[in-house]
Amino acid sequence: MLMAASTARPSSLRRSAGALALGVGLLLAGLQPAHAQSAAGSAPDDGFSELPRSEQDQKLQEQGLTRDDLAREDALKKLRSSTDTDFYSTPAQLPAANGGVVRSEPSTFYLDPVKLIKPNASATRIMYRSTNSKNQAVATTGTVLQSKAAWRKPGPRPLVVLSSGTQGMGDSCAPSRQMAMGTNYEGLSLAGLINAGYNVVAPDYIGLGTDGAHTYMNRVDQAHAVLDAVRGAQQLGMEGVDAKTPVAAVGYSQGGGATAAAAESAPEYAPEVQLKSAWVGAPPADLTLTGQHIDSSLFSGLSFYVMGAAEDSGVAVRDRLNAEGQRRYDKAQDSCLVGTVLSDALVPSEKLTADGRSFFQLLGDPALKAYLEEQTIGAAGRHPRVPVRIAHTVADDVVPYQSGRRLAQKWCASGVNVSMQTLATPTHVGASLEGIPSMLVYLDARFKGIPQTSSCWRL
């Protein structure tokens, strides 16, 4: 799955085959990588620890989780106290320009929770300025990975900005915080990019790890965090990373949405960024469509994440829930994804609202409907100016295939060169893993200067 390693660290990469195999069943935009321990640890839902072990195992199986996932939740709780929180605190004054670096420091990145495997790259944690959808200057964070693999392709070594899939809402879920713990499930994608010779920057998104609420799936916030991460990386003074560096953007699920939003926002928000192409995996470009798809499903807890972002934007959502719904909503705002999935999977949403309507029916309320429409990617007047690959499986059980296909159709209608790839693996989980080699092959072709063949004629 990963591209060949450079000769700099052959022993560590040989060890990686076994350890990375542990992650083959993991979700790039949902379930997290398994911890090496087998203990259940603290139960993330009420009453779970009181159940007999056989009933615990049954409940976990029904919800697509394992005891290793619970052990990872414990690791995230420990992360709160082990990470230097001062780094993530917003200073009294921010740089004048978006992308301006507030602070940076050397960081550690492990591919596995046993901390045996380090990628073939140096890691630097950064805080940089961005601007949110309220036009407020904010501090956000991310990680820059400088590849030590040889670059043998034509032209300068590119910078790839990788937007993470769904992590959760709590500050401890931020990818830059998890890298030192070996619990960042994007490690498979990051290692593939690094071994291919790309330098990488991975943003945490606004409010994830830093002050304020994480504005989950807010189109503007995510686009700005991604593009300003590129600007921030270019200001660190790293060899081969500057304003002239060619850039590509990649991401799956939430990361696919962030990548798509960044690609169509770049011409106006960051025209100086040398964006050459984008790989967009399973983008939730239409949140209403996705909300209907996940309502009362295994991933119904994601609805609380979207509600939290809407509430942060001034849309009253929490008061539409009953007492139990509000309890679950509040818990979700400080949880990582495994805890949310385990707590809220398959709960009928009509039992959580004040008036008995389902979550999907709530989406029709005028204020919430307007907010969700503002987050739609591919609206008239917004489209990328570079070739884009959209990769999606028809059998996606989280983000409906229609979301990706309709986005491709909209961009095609605007004259964008879109390559639409239908992944063969069923489920959001499986397709995310199939997408990694697809993404690497795609980038290789674009940076070799091979023209992209458009799929627009058949969409």
CSV table of C-alpha atoms in Angstrom, one decimal:
chain,number,residue,atom,x,y,z
A,1,MET,CA,0.0,0.0,0.0
A,2,LEU,CA,2.8,2.4,0.8
A,3,MET,CA,5.4,3.3,-1.7
A,4,ALA,CA,8.9,2.0,-1.5
A,5,ALA,CA,11.0,3.4,1.3
A,6,SER,CA,14.3,5.3,0.7
A,7,THR,CA,17.5,3.5,1.7
A,8,ALA,CA,17.9,5.9,4.7
A,9,ARG,CA,15.9,3.7,7.1
A,10,PRO,CA,15.5,0.2,5.6
A,11,SER,CA,15.1,-1.5,9.0
A,12,SER,CA,12.3,0.7,10.3
A,13,LEU,CA,10.4,0.3,7.1
A,14,ARG,CA,10.7,-3.5,7.2
A,15,ARG,CA,9.3,-3.4,10.7
A,16,SER,CA,6.4,-1.3,9.4
A,17,ALA,CA,4.8,-4.0,7.4
A,18,GLY,CA,3.7,-5.9,10.4
A,19,ALA,CA,2.7,-2.9,12.5
A,20,LEU,CA,0.9,-1.1,9.7
A,21,ALA,CA,-1.0,-4.3,9.0
A,22,LEU,CA,-2.8,-3.7,12.3
A,23,GLY,CA,-4.3,-0.6,10.7
A,24,VAL,CA,-5.6,-2.2,7.5
A,25,GLY,CA,-9.2,-2.4,8.9
A,26,LEU,CA,-9.2,1.2,10.2
A,27,LEU,CA,-11.3,4.1,9.1
A,28,LEU,CA,-9.5,7.2,7.7
A,29,ALA,CA,-12.6,9.3,8.4
A,30,GLY,CA,-14.1,7.5,11.3
A,31,LEU,CA,-12.8,4.7,13.5
A,32,GLN,CA,-9.3,5.2,14.8
A,33,PRO,CA,-6.3,2.8,14.8
A,34,ALA,CA,-6.2,0.1,17.4
A,35,HIS,CA,-4.0,0.5,20.4
A,36,ALA,CA,-1.5,-2.4,20.9
A,37,GLN,CA,-3.0,-3.2,24.3
A,38,SER,CA,-6.1,-5.4,24.8
A,39,ALA,CA,-7.5,-3.9,28.0
A,40,ALA,CA,-10.9,-2.3,27.7
A,41,GLY,CA,-9.8,0.7,29.8
A,42,SER,CA,-12.4,3.3,30.7
A,43,ALA,CA,-15.8,2.8,29.1
A,44,PRO,CA,-16.8,5.8,27.0
A,45,ASP,CA,-20.5,5.3,27.5
A,46,ASP,CA,-22.8,5.1,30.5
A,47,GLY,CA,-23.1,1.7,32.1
A,48,PHE,CA,-20.8,-0.1,29.6
A,49,SER,CA,-18.3,-1.2,32.3
A,50,GLU,CA,-21.0,-2.7,34.4
A,51,LEU,CA,-22.1,-5.2,31.7
A,52,PRO,CA,-20.7,-8.8,31.6
A,53,ARG,CA,-17.8,-9.2,29.3
A,54,SER,CA,-19.8,-11.2,26.8
A,55,GLU,CA,-22.4,-8.4,26.6
A,56,GLN,CA,-19.6,-5.8,26.2
A,57,ASP,CA,-18.1,-7.8,23.3
A,58,GLN,CA,-21.6,-8.1,21.7
A,59,LYS,CA,-22.2,-4.4,22.0
A,60,LEU,CA,-18.8,-3.5,20.6
A,61,GLN,CA,-19.3,-5.9,17.7
A,62,GLU,CA,-22.7,-4.4,16.9
A,63,GLN,CA,-21.1,-1.0,16.7
A,64,GLY,CA,-18.1,-2.0,14.7
A,65,LEU,CA,-15.6,-1.4,17.5
A,66,THR,CA,-13.1,-3.4,19.4
A,67,ARG,CA,-11.5,-3.3,22.9
A,68,ASP,CA,-8.4,-1.9,21.2
A,69,ASP,CA,-10.5,1.1,20.1
A,70,LEU,CA,-11.4,1.7,23.8
A,71,ALA,CA,-7.8,1.4,24.8
A,72,ARG,CA,-7.0,4.2,22.3
A,73,GLU,CA,-9.7,6.3,24.0
A,74,ASP,CA,-7.7,6.0,27.2
A,75,ALA,CA,-4.6,7.0,25.4
A,76,LEU,CA,-6.3,10.2,24.2
A,77,LYS,CA,-7.4,11.0,27.7
A,78,LYS,CA,-3.8,10.7,28.9
A,79,LEU,CA,-2.8,12.9,26.0
A,80,ARG,CA,-4.6,15.8,27.5
A,81,SER,CA,-2.1,15.9,30.4
A,82,SER,CA,1.0,14.8,28.4
A,83,THR,CA,0.8,17.5,25.7
A,84,ASP,CA,2.3,21.0,26.3
A,85,THR,CA,-1.0,22.9,26.3
A,86,ASP,CA,0.9,26.2,26.3
A,87,PHE,CA,1.8,25.7,22.7
A,88,TYR,CA,-1.9,25.6,21.8
A,89,SER,CA,-2.8,28.7,23.7
A,90,THR,CA,-3.7,31.8,21.6
A,91,PRO,CA,-1.3,34.7,22.2
A,92,ALA,CA,-2.6,38.2,22.8
A,93,GLN,CA,-1.6,39.3,19.3
A,94,LEU,CA,-1.5,37.4,16.1
A,95,PRO,CA,0.5,38.0,12.9
A,96,ALA,CA,-0.9,40.6,10.5
A,97,ALA,CA,-1.3,38.2,7.6
A,98,ASN,CA,-3.1,34.9,7.2
A,99,GLY,CA,-0.6,32.0,7.4
A,100,GLY,CA,1.7,34.0,9.6
A,101,VAL,CA,3.5,31.7,12.0
A,102,VAL,CA,2.8,32.4,15.6
A,103,ARG,CA,5.2,29.7,17.0
A,104,SER,CA,6.8,26.4,16.0
A,105,GLU,CA,8.6,23.6,17.7
A,106,PRO,CA,10.1,20.2,16.9
A,107,SER,CA,7.6,17.4,17.2
A,108,THR,CA,7.5,13.7,17.3
A,109,PHE,CA,5.6,11.5,14.9
A,110,TYR,CA,5.1,7.7,15.4
A,111,LEU,CA,3.1,5.5,13.0
A,112,ASP,CA,2.0,3.1,15.7
A,113,PRO,CA,0.9,3.4,19.3
A,114,VAL,CA,3.7,1.0,20.4
A,115,LYS,CA,6.1,3.8,19.2
A,116,LEU,CA,8.3,1.5,17.2
A,117,ILE,CA,8.0,3.1,13.8
A,118,LYS,CA,8.9,6.7,12.9
A,119,PRO,CA,8.3,8.0,9.4
A,120,ASN,CA,11.2,9.0,7.3
A,121,ALA,CA,10.7,12.6,8.0
A,122,SER,CA,11.4,15.4,10.5
A,123,ALA,CA,8.3,16.8,12.2
A,124,THR,CA,7.6,20.4,13.2
A,125,ARG,CA,4.5,21.5,15.0
A,126,ILE,CA,3.3,25.0,14.0
A,127,MET,CA,0.7,27.5,15.1
A,128,TYR,CA,-0.4,30.0,12.4
A,129,ARG,CA,-3.0,32.7,11.8
A,130,SER,CA,-6.2,32.1,9.8
A,131,THR,CA,-9.5,33.8,9.4
A,132,ASN,CA,-12.8,32.1,10.2
A,133,SER,CA,-16.2,32.4,8.6
A,134,LYS,CA,-17.0,35.3,11.0
A,135,ASN,CA,-14.1,37.2,9.5
A,136,GLN,CA,-12.2,36.9,12.8
A,137,ALA,CA,-8.5,36.3,13.1
A,138,VAL,CA,-7.9,33.0,14.8
A,139,ALA,CA,-4.9,30.8,15.7
A,140,THR,CA,-4.9,27.3,14.5
A,141,THR,CA,-2.3,24.5,14.4
A,142,GLY,CA,-0.8,21.8,12.3
A,143,THR,CA,2.3,19.7,11.6
A,144,VAL,CA,4.9,20.1,8.9
A,145,LEU,CA,6.7,16.9,7.8
A,146,GLN,CA,9.9,17.3,5.8
A,147,SER,CA,10.6,14.1,3.9
A,148,LYS,CA,14.0,12.5,4.0
A,149,ALA,CA,13.3,10.3,1.0
A,150,ALA,CA,15.1,11.2,-2.2
A,151,TRP,CA,13.2,13.2,-4.8
A,152,ARG,CA,13.8,11.8,-8.2
A,153,LYS,CA,10.9,13.1,-10.2
A,154,PRO,CA,11.1,16.1,-12.6
A,155,GLY,CA,10.9,19.6,-11.0
A,156,PRO,CA,11.2,20.7,-7.4
A,157,ARG,CA,10.0,18.6,-4.5
A,158,PRO,CA,6.3,19.5,-4.0
A,159,LEU,CA,4.4,20.2,-0.8
A,160,VAL,CA,1.2,18.2,-0.2
A,161,VAL,CA,-1.4,19.5,2.3
A,162,LEU,CA,-3.2,16.5,3.8
A,163,SER,CA,-6.6,17.4,5.4
A,164,SER,CA,-7.5,14.8,8.0
A,165,GLY,CA,-10.7,12.8,8.2
A,166,THR,CA,-13.0,13.2,11.1
A,167,GLN,CA,-11.2,13.2,14.5
A,168,GLY,CA,-13.9,14.4,16.9
A,169,MET,CA,-14.6,17.7,18.7
A,170,GLY,CA,-12.3,17.6,21.8
A,171,ASP,CA,-9.0,19.3,21.7
A,172,SER,CA,-7.1,16.1,22.5
A,173,CYS,CA,-8.4,14.7,19.1
A,174,ALA,CA,-6.3,17.2,17.1
A,175,PRO,CA,-4.0,15.3,14.7
A,176,SER,CA,-0.9,17.2,15.8
A,177,ARG,CA,-1.5,16.2,19.4
A,178,GLN,CA,-2.0,12.5,18.4
A,179,MET,CA,1.2,12.2,16.3
A,180,ALA,CA,3.5,11.9,19.3
A,181,MET,CA,1.2,9.1,20.7
A,182,GLY,CA,1.2,7.1,17.5
A,183,THR,CA,-2.6,7.3,17.4
A,184,ASN,CA,-3.1,9.5,14.3
A,185,TYR,CA,-5.0,7.2,11.9
A,186,GLU,CA,-3.8,9.4,9.0
A,187,GLY,CA,-0.4,7.8,9.5
A,188,LEU,CA,-0.9,5.4,6.6
A,189,SER,CA,-1.5,8.3,4.2
A,190,LEU,CA,1.2,10.4,5.7
A,191,ALA,CA,3.8,7.6,5.5
A,192,GLY,CA,2.9,7.0,1.9
A,193,LEU,CA,3.3,10.6,0.9
A,194,ILE,CA,6.6,10.9,2.9
A,195,ASN,CA,8.1,7.7,1.4
A,196,ALA,CA,7.1,9.0,-2.1
A,197,GLY,CA,9.3,12.1,-1.4
A,198,TYR,CA,6.7,14.7,-0.7
A,199,ASN,CA,6.9,17.3,2.1
A,200,VAL,CA,3.6,17.4,3.9
A,201,VAL,CA,1.6,19.8,6.0
A,202,ALA,CA,-1.3,18.5,8.0
A,203,PRO,CA,-3.7,21.2,9.5
A,204,ASP,CA,-5.7,20.5,12.6
A,205,TYR,CA,-8.6,22.8,11.5
A,206,ILE,CA,-10.0,25.8,13.4
A,207,GLY,CA,-10.8,25.1,17.1
A,208,LEU,CA,-9.5,21.5,17.1
A,209,GLY,CA,-6.7,21.6,19.7
A,210,THR,CA,-6.8,25.4,20.0
A,211,ASP,CA,-9.2,27.9,21.7
A,212,GLY,CA,-12.8,27.9,20.7
A,213,ALA,CA,-15.2,25.3,19.3
A,214,HIS,CA,-14.1,23.1,16.4
A,215,THR,CA,-16.3,24.3,13.5
A,216,TYR,CA,-16.8,20.8,12.0
A,217,MET,CA,-17.5,20.8,8.3
A,218,ASN,CA,-17.8,24.6,8.1
A,219,ARG,CA,-16.8,25.2,4.5
A,220,VAL,CA,-15.0,28.5,4.9
A,221,ASP,CA,-13.2,27.6,8.1
A,222,GLN,CA,-11.9,24.4,6.7
A,223,ALA,CA,-10.8,26.0,3.4
A,224,HIS,CA,-9.0,28.8,5.2
A,225,ALA,CA,-7.3,26.4,7.7
A,226,VAL,CA,-6.0,24.3,4.8
A,227,LEU,CA,-4.7,27.1,2.6
A,228,ASP,CA,-3.2,29.0,5.6
A,229,ALA,CA,-1.4,25.8,6.6
A,230,VAL,CA,0.4,25.9,3.3
A,231,ARG,CA,1.3,29.5,3.8
A,232,GLY,CA,2.6,28.7,7.3
A,233,ALA,CA,4.7,25.8,6.1
A,234,GLN,CA,6.2,28.1,3.4
A,235,GLN,CA,7.3,30.6,6.1
A,236,LEU,CA,9.3,28.1,8.2
A,237,GLY,CA,12.5,28.5,6.2
A,238,MET,CA,12.7,24.7,5.4
A,239,GLU,CA,14.8,23.8,2.5
A,240,GLY,CA,12.7,23.5,-0.7
A,241,VAL,CA,9.5,24.8,0.9
A,242,ASP,CA,8.8,28.4,-0.1
A,243,ALA,CA,6.3,30.5,-1.9
A,244,LYS,CA,7.3,29.0,-5.3
A,245,THR,CA,6.9,25.4,-4.2
A,246,PRO,CA,4.3,23.4,-6.2
A,247,VAL,CA,1.4,22.3,-4.0
A,248,ALA,CA,-1.2,19.6,-4.1
A,249,ALA,CA,-4.2,19.1,-1.7
A,250,VAL,CA,-5.5,15.7,-0.6
A,251,GLY,CA,-8.1,14.5,1.9
A,252,TYR,CA,-10.8,11.9,2.6
A,253,SER,CA,-14.3,12.4,4.1
A,254,GLN,CA,-14.1,15.5,6.3
A,255,GLY,CA,-10.6,15.9,4.8
A,256,GLY,CA,-12.2,15.4,1.3
A,257,GLY,CA,-14.7,18.2,2.1
A,258,ALA,CA,-11.9,20.4,3.4
A,259,THR,CA,-9.7,19.7,0.3
A,260,ALA,CA,-12.6,20.5,-2.0
A,261,ALA,CA,-13.5,23.7,-0.2
A,262,ALA,CA,-9.8,24.8,-0.3
A,263,ALA,CA,-9.5,24.0,-4.0
A,264,GLU,CA,-12.5,26.1,-5.0
A,265,SER,CA,-11.5,28.9,-2.5
A,266,ALA,CA,-7.9,29.1,-3.5
A,267,PRO,CA,-8.3,31.4,-6.6
A,268,GLU,CA,-9.7,34.2,-4.4
A,269,TYR,CA,-8.4,33.5,-0.9
A,270,ALA,CA,-4.9,32.3,-1.7
A,271,PRO,CA,-4.1,33.1,-5.3
A,272,GLU,CA,-0.3,33.1,-4.7
A,273,VAL,CA,-0.3,29.4,-3.5
A,274,GLN,CA,1.0,27.3,-6.4
A,275,LEU,CA,-1.8,24.8,-6.3
A,276,LYS,CA,-1.5,22.2,-9.1
A,277,SER,CA,-4.1,19.6,-8.4
A,278,ALA,CA,-6.4,18.1,-5.7
A,279,TRP,CA,-7.4,14.6,-4.8
A,280,VAL,CA,-10.8,14.6,-3.1
A,281,GLY,CA,-12.0,11.5,-1.4
A,282,ALA,CA,-15.7,10.9,-0.4
A,283,PRO,CA,-16.5,14.6,0.1
A,284,PRO,CA,-19.6,15.4,2.2
A,285,ALA,CA,-20.3,18.3,-0.2
A,286,ASP,CA,-24.0,18.4,0.7
A,287,LEU,CA,-24.5,18.1,4.5
A,288,THR,CA,-28.2,17.7,4.2
A,289,LEU,CA,-27.8,14.7,2.0
A,290,THR,CA,-25.2,13.2,4.3
A,291,GLY,CA,-27.4,14.0,7.4
A,292,GLN,CA,-30.2,12.0,5.9
A,293,HIS,CA,-27.8,9.1,5.1
A,294,ILE,CA,-26.4,8.8,8.7
A,295,ASP,CA,-29.6,9.6,10.7
A,296,SER,CA,-30.1,6.9,13.4
A,297,SER,CA,-27.2,4.9,11.9
A,298,LEU,CA,-23.8,3.7,13.3
A,299,PHE,CA,-22.5,7.2,12.6
A,300,SER,CA,-25.5,9.2,13.8
A,301,GLY,CA,-23.3,10.9,16.5
A,302,LEU,CA,-21.6,13.0,13.7
A,303,SER,CA,-24.9,15.0,13.6
A,304,PHE,CA,-23.9,16.4,17.0
A,305,TYR,CA,-20.7,17.6,15.5
A,306,VAL,CA,-22.5,19.5,12.8
A,307,MET,CA,-24.9,20.9,15.3
A,308,GLY,CA,-22.1,22.1,17.4
A,309,ALA,CA,-20.6,24.0,14.5
A,310,ALA,CA,-24.0,25.5,13.6
A,311,GLU,CA,-24.5,26.6,17.3
A,312,ASP,CA,-21.1,28.3,17.1
A,313,SER,CA,-22.3,30.2,14.1
A,314,GLY,CA,-25.4,31.5,16.0
A,315,VAL,CA,-28.0,28.9,15.0
A,316,ALA,CA,-29.9,27.7,18.0
A,317,VAL,CA,-29.8,23.9,17.7
A,318,ARG,CA,-29.2,22.5,21.2
A,319,ASP,CA,-32.6,23.8,22.5
A,320,ARG,CA,-34.3,21.7,19.9
A,321,LEU,CA,-33.2,18.6,21.8
A,322,ASN,CA,-34.8,17.0,24.8
A,323,ALA,CA,-32.8,16.4,28.1
A,324,GLU,CA,-31.3,13.2,26.8
A,325,GLY,CA,-30.4,14.7,23.5
A,326,GLN,CA,-28.8,17.7,25.2
A,327,ARG,CA,-26.7,15.4,27.4
A,328,ARG,CA,-25.5,13.5,24.4
A,329,TYR,CA,-24.9,16.7,22.5
A,330,ASP,CA,-22.8,18.2,25.3
A,331,LYS,CA,-20.7,15.0,25.6
A,332,ALA,CA,-20.0,14.9,21.9
A,333,GLN,CA,-18.6,18.4,21.9
A,334,ASP,CA,-15.6,17.2,23.9
A,335,SER,CA,-15.3,13.7,22.6
A,336,CYS,CA,-13.2,12.0,20.0
A,337,LEU,CA,-14.9,9.9,17.3
A,338,VAL,CA,-14.7,6.4,18.8
A,339,GLY,CA,-16.4,7.6,22.0
A,340,THR,CA,-19.1,9.3,20.0
A,341,VAL,CA,-19.7,6.3,17.8
A,342,LEU,CA,-19.9,4.0,20.8
A,343,SER,CA,-22.2,6.3,22.7
A,344,ASP,CA,-24.6,7.3,20.0
A,345,ALA,CA,-24.7,4.6,17.3
A,346,LEU,CA,-28.1,3.4,16.2
A,347,VAL,CA,-30.0,5.6,18.7
A,348,PRO,CA,-33.3,6.6,17.1
A,349,SER,CA,-32.9,10.4,16.7
A,350,GLU,CA,-36.6,11.1,17.2
A,351,LYS,CA,-36.1,10.0,20.8
A,352,LEU,CA,-33.6,12.8,21.3
A,353,THR,CA,-35.5,15.9,20.1
A,354,ALA,CA,-37.9,18.0,22.0
A,355,ASP,CA,-40.8,17.6,19.6
A,356,GLY,CA,-40.2,14.0,18.4
A,357,ARG,CA,-38.9,14.8,15.0
A,358,SER,CA,-35.8,13.0,13.6
A,359,PHE,CA,-32.5,14.8,13.2
A,360,PHE,CA,-33.1,14.8,9.4
A,361,GLN,CA,-36.4,16.5,9.9
A,362,LEU,CA,-34.7,19.1,12.0
A,363,LEU,CA,-32.5,20.0,9.1
A,364,GLY,CA,-35.5,21.6,7.4
A,365,ASP,CA,-35.8,24.3,10.1
A,366,PRO,CA,-35.2,27.6,8.3
A,367,ALA,CA,-32.1,28.8,10.3
A,368,LEU,CA,-30.4,25.4,10.3
A,369,LYS,CA,-31.3,24.8,6.6
A,370,ALA,CA,-29.8,28.1,5.7
A,371,TYR,CA,-26.6,27.3,7.6
A,372,LEU,CA,-26.2,23.9,5.9
A,373,GLU,CA,-26.8,25.4,2.5
A,374,GLU,CA,-23.9,27.9,3.2
A,375,GLN,CA,-21.7,24.9,3.7
A,376,THR,CA,-22.5,23.3,0.3
A,377,ILE,CA,-19.4,22.8,-1.8
A,378,GLY,CA,-19.8,23.4,-5.6
A,379,ALA,CA,-22.3,26.2,-5.4
A,380,ALA,CA,-22.6,28.6,-8.4
A,381,GLY,CA,-19.6,30.9,-8.7
A,382,ARG,CA,-17.2,28.6,-6.8
A,383,HIS,CA,-15.0,26.1,-8.5
A,384,PRO,CA,-11.3,25.0,-8.7
A,385,ARG,CA,-9.0,26.3,-11.4
A,386,VAL,CA,-6.9,23.1,-11.3
A,387,PRO,CA,-7.5,19.4,-12.3
A,388,VAL,CA,-9.3,17.5,-9.6
A,389,ARG,CA,-9.8,13.8,-8.9
A,390,ILE,CA,-12.9,12.8,-6.9
A,391,ALA,CA,-12.8,9.3,-5.6
A,392,HIS,CA,-15.9,7.7,-4.0
A,393,THR,CA,-17.4,4.3,-3.6
A,394,VAL,CA,-21.0,3.6,-4.6
A,395,ALA,CA,-21.4,1.5,-1.4
A,396,ASP,CA,-20.4,4.3,1.0
A,397,ASP,CA,-22.4,3.9,4.2
A,398,VAL,CA,-21.4,7.3,5.7
A,399,VAL,CA,-21.1,9.9,2.9
A,400,PRO,CA,-23.5,9.0,0.0
A,401,TYR,CA,-21.9,8.5,-3.4
A,402,GLN,CA,-24.3,11.0,-4.8
A,403,SER,CA,-22.6,13.7,-2.8
A,404,GLY,CA,-19.3,13.2,-4.7
A,405,ARG,CA,-20.9,12.6,-8.1
A,406,ARG,CA,-23.0,15.7,-7.9
A,407,LEU,CA,-20.0,17.8,-6.9
A,408,ALA,CA,-18.2,16.4,-9.9
A,409,GLN,CA,-21.1,17.4,-12.1
A,410,LYS,CA,-21.3,20.9,-10.7
A,411,TRP,CA,-17.6,21.5,-11.2
A,412,CYS,CA,-17.7,20.0,-14.7
A,413,ALA,CA,-20.5,22.4,-15.6
A,414,SER,CA,-18.1,25.2,-14.5
A,415,GLY,CA,-15.4,24.0,-16.9
A,416,VAL,CA,-13.2,22.1,-14.3
A,417,ASN,CA,-11.2,19.1,-15.5
A,418,VAL,CA,-12.7,16.5,-13.1
A,419,SER,CA,-11.6,12.8,-13.0
A,420,MET,CA,-14.3,10.8,-11.3
A,421,GLN,CA,-13.1,7.5,-9.9
A,422,THR,CA,-15.6,5.0,-8.5
A,423,LEU,CA,-13.7,3.0,-5.9
A,424,ALA,CA,-14.4,-0.7,-5.8
A,425,THR,CA,-14.3,-1.4,-2.1
A,426,PRO,CA,-17.6,-1.3,-0.2
A,427,THR,CA,-18.2,0.9,2.8
A,428,HIS,CA,-16.6,4.2,3.9
A,429,VAL,CA,-14.0,2.2,5.8
A,430,GLY,CA,-12.9,0.0,3.0
A,431,ALA,CA,-12.8,2.7,0.3
A,432,SER,CA,-10.7,5.0,2.5
A,433,LEU,CA,-8.0,2.4,2.5
A,434,GLU,CA,-8.3,1.7,-1.2
A,435,GLY,CA,-8.0,5.4,-1.7
A,436,ILE,CA,-4.4,5.7,-0.4
A,437,PRO,CA,-2.7,4.0,-3.3
A,438,SER,CA,-5.1,5.7,-5.7
A,439,MET,CA,-4.1,9.1,-4.2
A,440,LEU,CA,-0.4,8.3,-4.5
A,441,VAL,CA,-0.7,7.2,-8.2
A,442,TYR,CA,-2.7,10.3,-9.0
A,443,LEU,CA,-0.2,12.7,-7.5
A,444,ASP,CA,2.7,10.9,-9.2
A,445,ALA,CA,1.0,11.4,-12.6
A,446,ARG,CA,0.2,15.1,-12.0
A,447,PHE,CA,3.7,16.0,-10.8
A,448,LYS,CA,5.2,14.1,-13.7
A,449,GLY,CA,3.3,16.5,-16.0
A,450,ILE,CA,0.9,13.8,-17.4
A,451,PRO,CA,-2.3,15.5,-18.4
A,452,GLN,CA,-5.4,14.5,-16.6
A,453,THR,CA,-8.2,12.8,-18.7
A,454,SER,CA,-11.5,14.3,-17.8
A,455,SER,CA,-14.5,12.2,-16.9
A,456,CYS,CA,-17.0,15.1,-17.4
A,457,TRP,CA,-18.3,13.6,-20.7
A,458,ARG,CA,-19.8,10.6,-18.9
A,459,LEU,CA,-21.2,12.4,-15.8
